[in-house]
Each structure stands twice: as C-alpha cells, then as structure tokens.
Short mmCIF file of C-alpha atoms in Angstrom, two decimals:
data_model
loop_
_atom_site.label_atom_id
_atom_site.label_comp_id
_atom_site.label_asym_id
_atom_site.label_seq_id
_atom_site.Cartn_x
_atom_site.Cartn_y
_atom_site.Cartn_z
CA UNK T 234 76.26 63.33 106.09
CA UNK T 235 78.74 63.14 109.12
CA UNK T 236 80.57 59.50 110.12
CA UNK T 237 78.44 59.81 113.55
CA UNK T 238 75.57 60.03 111.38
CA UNK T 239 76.10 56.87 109.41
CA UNK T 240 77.73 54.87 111.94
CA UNK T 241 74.22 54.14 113.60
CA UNK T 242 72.24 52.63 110.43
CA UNK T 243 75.10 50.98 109.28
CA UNK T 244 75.49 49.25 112.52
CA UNK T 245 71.41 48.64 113.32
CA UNK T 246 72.14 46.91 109.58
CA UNK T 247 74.70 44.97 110.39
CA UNK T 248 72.56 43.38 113.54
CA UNK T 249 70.28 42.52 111.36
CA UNK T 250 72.44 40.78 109.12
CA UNK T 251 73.94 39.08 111.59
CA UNK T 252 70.88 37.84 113.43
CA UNK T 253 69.23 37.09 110.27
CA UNK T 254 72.02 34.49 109.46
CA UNK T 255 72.10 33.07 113.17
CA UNK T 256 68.65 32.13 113.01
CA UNK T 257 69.13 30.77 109.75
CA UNK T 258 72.15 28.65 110.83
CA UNK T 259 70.03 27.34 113.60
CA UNK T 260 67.26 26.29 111.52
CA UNK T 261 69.88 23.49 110.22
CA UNK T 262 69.12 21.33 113.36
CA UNK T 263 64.77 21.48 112.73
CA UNK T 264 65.74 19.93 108.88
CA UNK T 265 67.64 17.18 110.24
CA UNK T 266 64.61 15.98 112.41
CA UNK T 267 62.92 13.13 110.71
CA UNK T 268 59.65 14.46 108.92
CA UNK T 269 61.28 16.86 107.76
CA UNK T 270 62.56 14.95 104.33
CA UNK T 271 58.92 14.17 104.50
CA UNK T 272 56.96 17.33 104.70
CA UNK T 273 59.45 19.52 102.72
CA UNK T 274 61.12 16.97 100.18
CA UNK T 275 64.71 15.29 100.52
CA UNK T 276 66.34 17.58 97.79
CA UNK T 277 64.80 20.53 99.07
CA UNK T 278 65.93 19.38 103.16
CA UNK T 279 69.32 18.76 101.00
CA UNK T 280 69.68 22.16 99.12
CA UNK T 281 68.83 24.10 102.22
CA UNK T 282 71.44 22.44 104.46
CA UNK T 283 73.79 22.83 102.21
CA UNK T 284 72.96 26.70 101.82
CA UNK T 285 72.51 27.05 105.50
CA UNK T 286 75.18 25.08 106.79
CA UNK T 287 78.28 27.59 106.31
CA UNK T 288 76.18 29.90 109.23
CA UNK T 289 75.05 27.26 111.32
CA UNK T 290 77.18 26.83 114.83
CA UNK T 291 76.52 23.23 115.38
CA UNK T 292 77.36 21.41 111.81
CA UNK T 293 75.73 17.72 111.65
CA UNK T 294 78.47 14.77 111.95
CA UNK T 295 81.50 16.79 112.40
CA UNK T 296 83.42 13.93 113.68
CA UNK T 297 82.91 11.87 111.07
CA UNK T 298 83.70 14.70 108.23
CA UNK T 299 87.14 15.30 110.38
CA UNK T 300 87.89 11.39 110.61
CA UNK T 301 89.10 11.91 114.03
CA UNK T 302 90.24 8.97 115.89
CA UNK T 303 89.52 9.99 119.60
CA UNK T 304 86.88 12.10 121.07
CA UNK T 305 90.04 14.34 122.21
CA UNK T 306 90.87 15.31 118.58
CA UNK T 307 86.88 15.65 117.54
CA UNK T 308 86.42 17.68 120.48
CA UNK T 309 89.78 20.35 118.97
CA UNK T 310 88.37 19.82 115.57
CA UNK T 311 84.55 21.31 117.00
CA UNK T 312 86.56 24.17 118.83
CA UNK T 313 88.50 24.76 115.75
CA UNK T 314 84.74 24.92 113.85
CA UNK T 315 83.18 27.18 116.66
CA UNK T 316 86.23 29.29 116.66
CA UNK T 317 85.71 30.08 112.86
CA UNK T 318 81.99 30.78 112.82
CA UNK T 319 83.08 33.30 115.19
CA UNK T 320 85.61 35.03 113.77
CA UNK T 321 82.86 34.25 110.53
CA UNK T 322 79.81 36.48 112.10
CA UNK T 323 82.27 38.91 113.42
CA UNK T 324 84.19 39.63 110.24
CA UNK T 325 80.66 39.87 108.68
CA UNK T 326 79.52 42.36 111.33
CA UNK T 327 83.16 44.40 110.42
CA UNK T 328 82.50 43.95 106.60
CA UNK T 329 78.92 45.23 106.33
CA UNK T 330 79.24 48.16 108.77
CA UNK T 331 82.38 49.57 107.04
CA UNK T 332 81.09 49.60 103.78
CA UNK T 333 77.40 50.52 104.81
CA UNK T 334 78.90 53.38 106.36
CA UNK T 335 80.62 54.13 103.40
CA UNK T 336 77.48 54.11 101.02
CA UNK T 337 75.33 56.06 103.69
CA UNK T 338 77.99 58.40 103.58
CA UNK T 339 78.15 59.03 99.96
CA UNK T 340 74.61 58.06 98.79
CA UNK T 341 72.54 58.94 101.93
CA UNK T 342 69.04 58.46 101.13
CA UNK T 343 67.96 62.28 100.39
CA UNK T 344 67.07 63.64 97.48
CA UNK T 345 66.29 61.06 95.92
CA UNK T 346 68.83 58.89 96.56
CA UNK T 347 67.05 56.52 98.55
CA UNK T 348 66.41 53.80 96.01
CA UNK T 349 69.86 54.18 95.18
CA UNK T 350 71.07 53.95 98.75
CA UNK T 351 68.67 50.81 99.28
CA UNK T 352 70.05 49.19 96.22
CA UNK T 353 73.52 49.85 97.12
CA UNK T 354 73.33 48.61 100.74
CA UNK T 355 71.76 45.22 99.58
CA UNK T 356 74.30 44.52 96.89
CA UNK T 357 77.30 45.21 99.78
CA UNK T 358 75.66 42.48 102.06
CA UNK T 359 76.47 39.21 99.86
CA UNK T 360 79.75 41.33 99.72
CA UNK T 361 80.49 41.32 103.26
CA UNK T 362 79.16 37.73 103.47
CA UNK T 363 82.22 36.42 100.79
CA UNK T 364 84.52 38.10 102.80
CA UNK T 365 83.30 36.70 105.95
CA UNK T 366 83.59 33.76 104.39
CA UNK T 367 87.11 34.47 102.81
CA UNK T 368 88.63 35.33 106.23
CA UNK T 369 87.38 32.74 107.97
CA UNK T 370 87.74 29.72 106.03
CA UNK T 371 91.11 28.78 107.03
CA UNK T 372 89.48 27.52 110.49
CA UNK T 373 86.66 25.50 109.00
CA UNK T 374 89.34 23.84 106.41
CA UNK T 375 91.02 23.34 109.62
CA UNK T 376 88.46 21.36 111.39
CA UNK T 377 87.85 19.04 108.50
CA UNK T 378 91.46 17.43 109.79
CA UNK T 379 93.31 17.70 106.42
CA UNK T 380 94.65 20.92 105.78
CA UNK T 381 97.53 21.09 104.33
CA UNK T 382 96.06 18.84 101.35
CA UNK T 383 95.24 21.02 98.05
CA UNK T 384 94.76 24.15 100.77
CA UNK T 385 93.83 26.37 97.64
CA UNK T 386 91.06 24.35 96.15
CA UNK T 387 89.84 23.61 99.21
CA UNK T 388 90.01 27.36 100.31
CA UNK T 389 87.90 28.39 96.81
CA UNK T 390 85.46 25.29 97.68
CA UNK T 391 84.77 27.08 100.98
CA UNK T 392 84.41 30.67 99.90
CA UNK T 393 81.58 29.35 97.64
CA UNK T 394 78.78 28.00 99.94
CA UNK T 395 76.28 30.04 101.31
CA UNK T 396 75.71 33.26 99.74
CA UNK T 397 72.28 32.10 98.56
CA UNK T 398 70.98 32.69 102.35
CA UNK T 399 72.85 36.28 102.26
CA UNK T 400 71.41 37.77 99.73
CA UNK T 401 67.95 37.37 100.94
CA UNK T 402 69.25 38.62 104.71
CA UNK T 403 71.12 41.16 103.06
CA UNK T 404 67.87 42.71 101.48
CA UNK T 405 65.92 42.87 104.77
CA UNK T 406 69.07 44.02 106.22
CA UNK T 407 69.24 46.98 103.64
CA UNK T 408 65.58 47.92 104.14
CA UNK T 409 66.52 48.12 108.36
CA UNK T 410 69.89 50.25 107.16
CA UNK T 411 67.88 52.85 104.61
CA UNK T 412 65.10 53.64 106.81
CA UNK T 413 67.30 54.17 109.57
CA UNK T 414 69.24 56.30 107.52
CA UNK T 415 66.31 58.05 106.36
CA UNK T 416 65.80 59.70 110.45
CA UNK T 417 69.74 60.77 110.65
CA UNK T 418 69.77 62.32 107.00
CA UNK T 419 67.76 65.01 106.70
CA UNK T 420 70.60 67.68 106.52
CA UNK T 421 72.95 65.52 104.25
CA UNK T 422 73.83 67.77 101.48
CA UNK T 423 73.05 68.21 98.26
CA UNK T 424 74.64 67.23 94.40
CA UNK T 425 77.41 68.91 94.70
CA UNK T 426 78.76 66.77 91.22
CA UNK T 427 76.29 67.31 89.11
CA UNK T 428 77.87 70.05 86.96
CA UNK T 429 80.75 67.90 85.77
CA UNK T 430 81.19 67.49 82.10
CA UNK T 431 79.13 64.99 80.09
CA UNK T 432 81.29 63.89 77.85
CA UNK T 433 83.75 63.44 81.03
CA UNK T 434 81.42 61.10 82.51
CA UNK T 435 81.00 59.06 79.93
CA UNK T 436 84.47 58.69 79.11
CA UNK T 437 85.24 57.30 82.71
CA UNK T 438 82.03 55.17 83.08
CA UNK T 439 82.86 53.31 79.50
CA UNK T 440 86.89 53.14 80.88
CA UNK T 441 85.29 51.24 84.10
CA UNK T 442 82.95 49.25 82.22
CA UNK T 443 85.61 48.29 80.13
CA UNK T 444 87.66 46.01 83.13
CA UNK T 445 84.71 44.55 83.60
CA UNK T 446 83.54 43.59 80.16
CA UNK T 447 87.49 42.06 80.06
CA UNK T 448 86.26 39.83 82.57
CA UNK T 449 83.35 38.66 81.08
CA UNK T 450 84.23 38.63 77.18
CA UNK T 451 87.91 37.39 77.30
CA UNK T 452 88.90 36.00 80.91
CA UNK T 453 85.70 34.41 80.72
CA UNK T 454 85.77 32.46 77.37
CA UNK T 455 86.29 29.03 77.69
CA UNK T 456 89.35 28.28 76.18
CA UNK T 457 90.95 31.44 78.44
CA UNK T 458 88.88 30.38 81.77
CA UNK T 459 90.16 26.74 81.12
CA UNK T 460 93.87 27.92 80.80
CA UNK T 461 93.43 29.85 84.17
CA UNK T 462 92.39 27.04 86.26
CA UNK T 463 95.17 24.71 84.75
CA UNK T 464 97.70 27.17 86.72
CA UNK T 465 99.70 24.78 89.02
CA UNK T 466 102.90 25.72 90.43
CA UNK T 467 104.65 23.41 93.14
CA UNK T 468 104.53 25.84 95.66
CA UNK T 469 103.29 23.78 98.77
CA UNK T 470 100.02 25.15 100.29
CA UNK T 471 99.82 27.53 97.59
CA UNK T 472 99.96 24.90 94.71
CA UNK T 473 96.90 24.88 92.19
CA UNK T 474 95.78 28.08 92.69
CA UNK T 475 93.88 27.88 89.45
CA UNK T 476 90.16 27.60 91.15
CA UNK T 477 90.90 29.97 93.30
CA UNK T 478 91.87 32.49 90.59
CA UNK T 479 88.82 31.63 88.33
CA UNK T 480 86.85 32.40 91.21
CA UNK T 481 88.40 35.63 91.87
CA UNK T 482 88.57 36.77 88.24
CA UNK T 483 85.87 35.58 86.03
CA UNK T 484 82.40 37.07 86.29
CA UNK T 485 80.69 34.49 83.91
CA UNK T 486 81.25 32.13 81.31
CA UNK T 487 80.43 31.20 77.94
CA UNK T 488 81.70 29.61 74.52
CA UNK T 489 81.26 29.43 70.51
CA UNK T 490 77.29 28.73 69.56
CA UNK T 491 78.80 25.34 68.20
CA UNK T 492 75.38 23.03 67.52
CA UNK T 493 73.53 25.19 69.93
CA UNK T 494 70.53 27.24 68.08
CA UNK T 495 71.88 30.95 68.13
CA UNK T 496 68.33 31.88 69.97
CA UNK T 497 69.03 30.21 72.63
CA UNK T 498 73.34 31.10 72.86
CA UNK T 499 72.02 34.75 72.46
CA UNK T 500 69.45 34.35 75.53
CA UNK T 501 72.24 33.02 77.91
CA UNK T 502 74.46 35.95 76.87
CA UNK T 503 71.59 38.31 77.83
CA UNK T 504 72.89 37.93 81.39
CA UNK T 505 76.09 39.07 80.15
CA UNK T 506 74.61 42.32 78.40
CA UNK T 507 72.51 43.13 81.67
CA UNK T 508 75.71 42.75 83.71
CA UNK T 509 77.38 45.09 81.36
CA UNK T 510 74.72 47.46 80.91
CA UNK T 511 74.35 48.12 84.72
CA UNK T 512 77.61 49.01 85.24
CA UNK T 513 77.91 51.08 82.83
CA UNK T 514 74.46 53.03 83.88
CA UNK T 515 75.62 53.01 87.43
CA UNK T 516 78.93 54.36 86.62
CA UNK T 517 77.14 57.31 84.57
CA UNK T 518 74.98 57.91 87.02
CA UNK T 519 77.23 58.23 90.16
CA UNK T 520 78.96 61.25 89.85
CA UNK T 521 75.94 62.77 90.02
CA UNK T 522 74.53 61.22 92.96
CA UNK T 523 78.05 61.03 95.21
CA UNK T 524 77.85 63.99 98.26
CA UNK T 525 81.89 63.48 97.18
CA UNK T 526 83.30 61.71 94.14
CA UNK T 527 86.42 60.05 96.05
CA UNK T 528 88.14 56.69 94.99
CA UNK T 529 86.77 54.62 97.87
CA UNK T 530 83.22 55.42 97.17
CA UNK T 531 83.72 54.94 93.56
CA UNK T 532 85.65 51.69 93.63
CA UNK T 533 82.66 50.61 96.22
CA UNK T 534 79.35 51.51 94.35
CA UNK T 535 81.54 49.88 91.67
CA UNK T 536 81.74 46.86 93.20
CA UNK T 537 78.14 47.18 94.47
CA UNK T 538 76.74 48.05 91.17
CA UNK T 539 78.49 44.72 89.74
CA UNK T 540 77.28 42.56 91.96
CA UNK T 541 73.61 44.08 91.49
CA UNK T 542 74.56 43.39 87.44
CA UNK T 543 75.39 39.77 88.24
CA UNK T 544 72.27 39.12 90.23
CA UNK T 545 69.80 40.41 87.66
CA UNK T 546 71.42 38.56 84.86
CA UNK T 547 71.17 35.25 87.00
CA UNK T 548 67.44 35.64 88.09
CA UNK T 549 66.90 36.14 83.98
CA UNK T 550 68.69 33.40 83.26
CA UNK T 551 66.58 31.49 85.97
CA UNK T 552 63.20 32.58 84.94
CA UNK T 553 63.98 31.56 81.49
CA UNK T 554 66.17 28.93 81.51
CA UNK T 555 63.60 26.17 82.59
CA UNK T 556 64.24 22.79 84.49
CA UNK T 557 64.72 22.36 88.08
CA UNK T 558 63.88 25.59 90.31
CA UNK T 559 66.09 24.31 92.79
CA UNK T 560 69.15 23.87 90.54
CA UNK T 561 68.67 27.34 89.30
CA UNK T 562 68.15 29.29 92.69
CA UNK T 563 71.34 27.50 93.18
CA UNK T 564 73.29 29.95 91.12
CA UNK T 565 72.05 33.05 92.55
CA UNK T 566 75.18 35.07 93.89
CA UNK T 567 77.91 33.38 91.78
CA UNK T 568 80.51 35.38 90.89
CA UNK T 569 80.58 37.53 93.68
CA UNK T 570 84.15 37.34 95.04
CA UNK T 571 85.22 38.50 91.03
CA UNK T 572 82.62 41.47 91.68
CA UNK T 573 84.90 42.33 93.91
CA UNK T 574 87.99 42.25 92.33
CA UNK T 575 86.54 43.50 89.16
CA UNK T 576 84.68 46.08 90.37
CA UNK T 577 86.80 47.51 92.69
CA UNK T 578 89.54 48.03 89.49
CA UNK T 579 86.76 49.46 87.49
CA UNK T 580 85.64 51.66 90.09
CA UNK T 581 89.20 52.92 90.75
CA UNK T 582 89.98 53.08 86.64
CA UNK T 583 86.38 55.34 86.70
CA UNK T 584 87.68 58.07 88.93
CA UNK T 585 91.19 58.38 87.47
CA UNK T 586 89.88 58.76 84.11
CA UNK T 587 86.83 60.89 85.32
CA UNK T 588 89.62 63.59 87.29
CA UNK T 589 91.43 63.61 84.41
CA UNK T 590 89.26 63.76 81.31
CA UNK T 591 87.31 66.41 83.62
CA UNK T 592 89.89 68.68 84.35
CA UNK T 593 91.07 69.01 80.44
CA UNK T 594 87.42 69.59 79.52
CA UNK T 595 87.43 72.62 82.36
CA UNK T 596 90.88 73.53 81.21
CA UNK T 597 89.77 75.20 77.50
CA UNK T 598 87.33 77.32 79.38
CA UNK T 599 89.27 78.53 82.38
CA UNK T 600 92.36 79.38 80.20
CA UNK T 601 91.24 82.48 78.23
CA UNK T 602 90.23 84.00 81.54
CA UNK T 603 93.75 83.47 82.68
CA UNK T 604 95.56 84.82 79.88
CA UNK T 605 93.99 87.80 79.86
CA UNK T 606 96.29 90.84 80.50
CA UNK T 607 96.25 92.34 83.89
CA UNK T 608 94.77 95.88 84.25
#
C-alpha cells in the first residue's frame, strides 16, 4: 500500500479525532449550567469536567486558577491557554496521522488484517492524545501564572488528564480510519513475511516482551517505583524529575501479598499477565502480518500492542475490582506515556533480534549450496 494511499484514511481519521474531542471540550460549558449537578449527579458533573477539561477551549475560572491581579495579566494568561489548546489539537492532528499512516501502511486492512488494522489504529489514538498533551503542556502550565515552580511535577500532573475522553474518540476514530482504508486497499500486497523461521520469531517476540515485563515486574515494584520518584537533583526547572520518570517508565504497580488474601493479590496481577501476554502474542504475530518488517513499524505496533495490553488489563481489573464505577473508569488509559517508552524499546529490541536470529537460522541451509564446488 503506497503513502498516497494511506495518507487519505489516516487523515479522514485524524478529523475525526479531532472533532470528536472539540465537541467534547465544548460540552464542558452545558455541565457547568445549574441542573446539571442535578440531573446527572455532582461527582459525575465533577469526573467529567475534569476528563473533559484538558480539550475544552474556554476552561471555567481561569482567572482565578492564574491568581492574576489585573484583567491585563488574566487576559495574557487566557491567550497563553488558547494558544496551547491550539498547538494541543494540532499536535494531535500531526500525531495520529503520522502514525495512522504508518499502521495503514504496514497492516492495511486486506487479507485479513482488518481487525488487526482496526485494533492498531485505536490503540495509536490515546497515543497521539499523550503526546498532544506532552507538547503542549508547557503553555497551559504557563497560564496557571506559576511556572517556574516544581515545572517537572507540574509538567507529569498535566500529561495525565484526559485520556479517558481519547480513548473512546480514538475508537470511533479508528472505525472512520479502517473503513476508509478498506476503499484505497484493495491492491495492498500480500504476506510477504510469513516464511520466516519459527523459532526466529519467537526468539525476538520473548526478547521484546522481555523490556516490557522489566517494566512491570522490577521498575514497577514498590520499593523500586518508590526509589524512582525520590530522584531530586537541584537542577532548577528540571529538579524532581521523579514523577515525571515514574510516569514515563512504569507500566503498573504492585507489592508483596503482605495480609492481603493471595486470591485476591493474584487477581490484581491478572492485569499484569494480560499486559504481558498481549505483547508477547502481538509480537509473534507481526512478522507475519507486516507488508515490510522495518524498525518503525515494529517499534509502533509495539507500542500499539502495549497500550492495547494495558487497556484490557484495566477494564479486568474494573469489572472485578468492585466499588465506585466512577473511580474505576478513572483509571482507564494509565500508563500510556510508559507504553510508549516501553514499547517503542521492545519493538526496536524485536526486530534486531528477529534480523539476526533469522539470518543464522537461514545461514545452515544456504551454506552447503555455497560450498559446493563449481562445475
């Protein structure tokens, strides 16, 4: 599948996105009317500002939040806020459309790729949305009038809010991408990986899974995750960088049993093996399915794949975990910015070790052949 075939779903996709999250920002200013607490609840009114509220272009009591003294400084502080959603919706636009176009590229949904593809597509919008959020939270830390206090923790407080909105956009935003996909695809080619060695495969797709599962066994562990986030150098703005590295590193966490019944410390590691398991499946599974096993698709379906892994291990956990439905949705796309850094290694560490490992199980074979004498 050619670039100027791709470039169109990806793009109808990324509209989507994009309008999907507009609207959703503007819905912020129908819960602050008054029966709204009423009809809907005031947690629920709460938990949806606070999810919407990163995408909305007209934040409630922005003056106060910056402490500005004159209407002159609130009125720099709201262009300072306007000029970061901007840059926000437009890196997100950039974000999904690059690595949409990437996915439709390599997994374009034919021959029975399409599940694949739609899969793929959704896990790269929450994806697109932390990095939106990544490159534009220097303006919104900006218009809160302090920042060149604790810029770091305030910079991992911001990357934080409101993926729960994207990955419900993102999923109507993949359904728009595949089926697009599905009219400009019909001459992508076919499996051209699905000869390569077994035993190959399997070697790379345990290698990748293996930076992951480093993550989530030891960087994870309490008594490791705790030693991360006490990192503190006096560096000015770049002091305590120790949430913003837990963030960026740790796909879960967990502890000892201790007094805990071991049923229920093995059900909240179930997460963990479903996170595991996934990646390791997808990993298998992709050289067979890539039109062309390169690094960037690898370390991309990677990523995607991990992200899919974390969000099935944190609907479990909220389906059985009990207590308040609204606490528990809360949770749904943590851990993505470490998908990203963790995936992206394993993805790369997959395709080294799958060239290599593949190349001396070919070797063996191709060598007799060679040395046999001419004539």
């Amino acid at each position: 599948m050619t670039y100027r075939q791709a470039v169109i779903p990806a793009t109808v996709g990324a509209i989507v996105l994009v309008a999907l999250l507009w609207w959703a920002g503007a819905c912020t200013q129908a819960l602050e009317l008054q029966g709204a607490s009423t009809v809907i609840g005031g947690r629920p009114v709460a938990e949806l500002q606070r999810w919407l509220g990163p995408w909305s272009y007209d934040p409630p009591g922005l003056g106060q939040s910056t402490g500005a003294g004159t209407s002159v400084d609130g009125a720099r502080y709201l262009r300072l806020y306007h000029t970061g959603v901007q840059i926000r919706f437009g890196a997100l636009f950039a974000f999904f459309v690059a690595g949409a176009l990437l996915v439709i590229r390599r997994l374009p949904p034919a021959h029975g790729r399409t599940p694949v593809s739609l899969v793929a597509v959704w896990a790269w919008g929450p994806v697109a949305g932390t990095l939106a959020v990544t490159v534009s939270a220097p303006w919104f830390i900006a218009a809160q009038g302090h920042g060149s206090y604790r810029f770091l923790p305030q910079l991992a407080s911001v990357i934080s809010t409101g993926r729960q909105i994207v990955v419900v956009g993102a999923l109507v935003a993949a359904a728009v991408t595949v089926l697009t996909a599905r009219i400009t695809a019909k001459d992508a080619g076919p499996r051209p990986y699905g000869s390569v060695p077994a035993p190959a495969v399997r070697l790379a797709a345990t290698a990748g899974t293996a930076v992951v599962a480093f993550s989530v066994l030891v960087l994870s562990y309490m008594p490791v995750a705790a030693r991360i986030q006490s990192i503190s150098p006096r560096i000015g703005l770049l002091s305590e960088p120790g949430d913003l590295l837990r963030q960026w590193l740790l796909l879960s966490a967990w502890a000892a049993p201790g007094g805990s019944p071991l049923g229920d410390w093995l059900l909240n590691r179930a997460g963990d093996v479903l996170l595991l398991g996934v990646v390791w499946w997808s990993l298998r599974r992709l050289p067979a399915l890539l039109t062309r096993l390169t690094v960037p698709a690898m370390a991309l379906c990677s990523v995607c794949a991990t992200c899919v892994g974390l969000l099935v291990g944190q609907v479990l956990h909220a389906v059985t975990a009990g207590g308040d439905p609204a606490y528990l949705v809360a949770g749904i796309g943590e851990g993505i910015p470490a998908a990203v850094t963790c995936g992206g290694a394993a993805g790369v560490v997959a395709a080294v070790t799958l060239r290599v490992a593949a190349g001396r199980v070919r070797a063996p074979v191709e060598a007799p052949a060679d040395s046999r004498p001419a004539g």
